[in-house]
CSV table of C-alpha atoms in Angstrom, one decimal:
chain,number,residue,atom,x,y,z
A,1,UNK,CA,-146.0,-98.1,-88.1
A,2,UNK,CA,-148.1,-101.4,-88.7
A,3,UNK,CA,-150.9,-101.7,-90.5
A,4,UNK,CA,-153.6,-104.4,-89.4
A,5,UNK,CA,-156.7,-105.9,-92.1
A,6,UNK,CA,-159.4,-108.4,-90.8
A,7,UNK,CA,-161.4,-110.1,-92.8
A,8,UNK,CA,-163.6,-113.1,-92.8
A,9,UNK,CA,-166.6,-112.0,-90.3
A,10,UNK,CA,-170.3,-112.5,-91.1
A,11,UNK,CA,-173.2,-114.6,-89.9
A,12,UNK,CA,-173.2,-118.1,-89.0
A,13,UNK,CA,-175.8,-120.6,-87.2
A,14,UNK,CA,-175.1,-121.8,-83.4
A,15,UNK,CA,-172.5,-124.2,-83.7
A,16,UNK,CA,-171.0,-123.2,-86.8
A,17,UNK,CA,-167.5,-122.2,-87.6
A,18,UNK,CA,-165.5,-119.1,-89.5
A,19,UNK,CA,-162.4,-118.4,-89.5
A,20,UNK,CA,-160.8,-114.7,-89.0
A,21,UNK,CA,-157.5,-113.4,-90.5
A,22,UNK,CA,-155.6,-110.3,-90.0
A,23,UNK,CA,-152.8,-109.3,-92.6
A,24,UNK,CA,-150.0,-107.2,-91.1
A,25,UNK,CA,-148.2,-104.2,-92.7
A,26,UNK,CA,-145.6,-102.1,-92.3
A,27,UNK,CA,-143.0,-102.6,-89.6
A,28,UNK,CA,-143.9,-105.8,-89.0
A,29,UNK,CA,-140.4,-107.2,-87.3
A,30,UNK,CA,-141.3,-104.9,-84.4
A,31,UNK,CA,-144.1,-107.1,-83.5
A,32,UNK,CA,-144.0,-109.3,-80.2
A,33,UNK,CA,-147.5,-110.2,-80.0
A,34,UNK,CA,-150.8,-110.4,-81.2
A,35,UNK,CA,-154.0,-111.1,-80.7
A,36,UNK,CA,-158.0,-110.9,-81.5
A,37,UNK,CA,-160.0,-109.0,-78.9
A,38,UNK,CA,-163.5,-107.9,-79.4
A,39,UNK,CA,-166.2,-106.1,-78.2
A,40,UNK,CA,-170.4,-106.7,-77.8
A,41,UNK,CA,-172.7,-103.7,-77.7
A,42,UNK,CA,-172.7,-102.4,-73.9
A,43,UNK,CA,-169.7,-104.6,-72.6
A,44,UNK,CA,-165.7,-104.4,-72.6
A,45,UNK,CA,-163.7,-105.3,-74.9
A,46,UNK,CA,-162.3,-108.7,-73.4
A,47,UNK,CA,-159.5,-110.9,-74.7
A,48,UNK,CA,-159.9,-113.5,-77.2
A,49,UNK,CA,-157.0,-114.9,-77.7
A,50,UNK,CA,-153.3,-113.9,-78.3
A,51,UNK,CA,-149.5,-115.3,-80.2
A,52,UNK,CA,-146.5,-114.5,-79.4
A,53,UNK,CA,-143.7,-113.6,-81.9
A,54,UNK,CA,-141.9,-117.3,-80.5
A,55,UNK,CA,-145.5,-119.0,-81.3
A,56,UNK,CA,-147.0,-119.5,-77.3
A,57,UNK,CA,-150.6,-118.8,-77.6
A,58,UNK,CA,-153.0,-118.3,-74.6
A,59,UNK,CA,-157.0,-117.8,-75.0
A,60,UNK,CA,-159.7,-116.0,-73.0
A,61,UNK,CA,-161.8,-118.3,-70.7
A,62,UNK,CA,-164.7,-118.3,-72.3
A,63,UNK,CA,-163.5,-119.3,-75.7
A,64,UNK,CA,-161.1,-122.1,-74.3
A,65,UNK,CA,-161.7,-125.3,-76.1
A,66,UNK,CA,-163.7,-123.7,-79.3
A,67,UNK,CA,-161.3,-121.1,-80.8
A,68,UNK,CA,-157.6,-121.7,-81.7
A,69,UNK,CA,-155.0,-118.7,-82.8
A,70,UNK,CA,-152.4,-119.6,-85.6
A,71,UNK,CA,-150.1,-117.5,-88.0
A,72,UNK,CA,-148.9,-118.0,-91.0
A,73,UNK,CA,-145.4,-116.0,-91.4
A,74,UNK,CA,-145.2,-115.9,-94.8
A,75,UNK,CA,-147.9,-113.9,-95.4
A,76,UNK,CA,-147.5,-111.9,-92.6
A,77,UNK,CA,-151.4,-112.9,-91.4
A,78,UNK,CA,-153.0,-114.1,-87.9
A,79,UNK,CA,-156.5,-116.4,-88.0
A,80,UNK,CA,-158.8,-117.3,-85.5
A,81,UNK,CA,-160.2,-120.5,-85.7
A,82,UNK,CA,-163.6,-120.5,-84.2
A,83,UNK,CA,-165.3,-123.6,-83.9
A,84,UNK,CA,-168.9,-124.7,-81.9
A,85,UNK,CA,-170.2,-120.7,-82.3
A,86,UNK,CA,-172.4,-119.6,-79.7
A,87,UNK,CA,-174.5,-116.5,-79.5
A,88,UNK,CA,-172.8,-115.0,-76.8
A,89,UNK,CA,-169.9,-115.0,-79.2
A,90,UNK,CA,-171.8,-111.9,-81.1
A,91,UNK,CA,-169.5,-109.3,-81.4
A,92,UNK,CA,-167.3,-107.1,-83.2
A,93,UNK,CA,-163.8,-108.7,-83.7
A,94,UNK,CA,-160.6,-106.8,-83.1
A,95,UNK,CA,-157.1,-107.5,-84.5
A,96,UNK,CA,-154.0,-106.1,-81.9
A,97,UNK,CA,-150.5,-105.8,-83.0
A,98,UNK,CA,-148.8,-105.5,-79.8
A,99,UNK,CA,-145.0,-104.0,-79.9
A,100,UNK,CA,-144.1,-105.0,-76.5
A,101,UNK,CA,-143.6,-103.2,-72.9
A,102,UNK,CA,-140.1,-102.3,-74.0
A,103,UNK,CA,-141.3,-100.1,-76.2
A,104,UNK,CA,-141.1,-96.1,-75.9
A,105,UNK,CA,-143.3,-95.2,-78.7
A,106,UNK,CA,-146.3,-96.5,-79.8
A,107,UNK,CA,-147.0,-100.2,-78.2
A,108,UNK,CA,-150.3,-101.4,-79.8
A,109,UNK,CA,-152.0,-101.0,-83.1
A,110,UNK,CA,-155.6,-102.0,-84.2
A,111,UNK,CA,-157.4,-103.4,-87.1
A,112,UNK,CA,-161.1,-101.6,-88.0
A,113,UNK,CA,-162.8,-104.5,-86.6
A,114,UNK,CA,-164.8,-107.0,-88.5
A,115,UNK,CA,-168.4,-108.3,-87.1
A,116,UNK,CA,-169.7,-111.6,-86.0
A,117,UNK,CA,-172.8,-112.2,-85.8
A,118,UNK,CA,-174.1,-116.1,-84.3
A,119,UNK,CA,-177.7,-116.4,-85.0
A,120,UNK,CA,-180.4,-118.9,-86.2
């Protein structure tokens, strides 16, 4: 089982920045991936932006150039960066845990989401 915590959402101005973390619990050597997804009222949840347990990182198009995944092993946490905030950017932020396509049971596990709201 993992356990997954955001924290670090709120409001912030057009072209501000936050930064989002997600501490991990749990079985947390069974990870292979994860990522920050997130959802607006009335659309999909789309990708964000995703790390690998060997550190590669990829990013959804529309946040390419603005956001930046890291981790911090230690502490067992994922952040996202998020830099130049636009409105579109409005949404609630998801944490994913992703176990890998090897395995049987369970694959993906999800934080409870933590808004962000970009607004003047």
């Amino acid at each position: 089982q993992v356990q997954l915590v955001e924290s670090g959402g709120g409001l912030v101005q057009p072209g501000g920045s936050l930064r989002l973390s997600c501490a991990a619990s749990g079985s947390i050597f069974s990870i292979w991936a994860m990522g920050w997804y997130r959802q607006a009222p009335g659309k999909q949840r789309e990708l964000v932006a995703t790390i690998t347990s060997s550190g590669s990182t990829s990013y959804g198009d529309s946040v390419k150039g603005r956001f930046t995944i890291s981790r911090e092993n230690a502490k067992n946490t994922v952040y996202l960066q998020m830099n130049s905030l636009k409105p579109e950017d409005t949404a609630v932020y998801y944490c994913n845990a992703d176990r890998g396509p090897w395995i049987t049971a369970r694959r993906n596990y999800w934080g409870q989401g933590t808004q962000v709201t970009v607004s003047s």
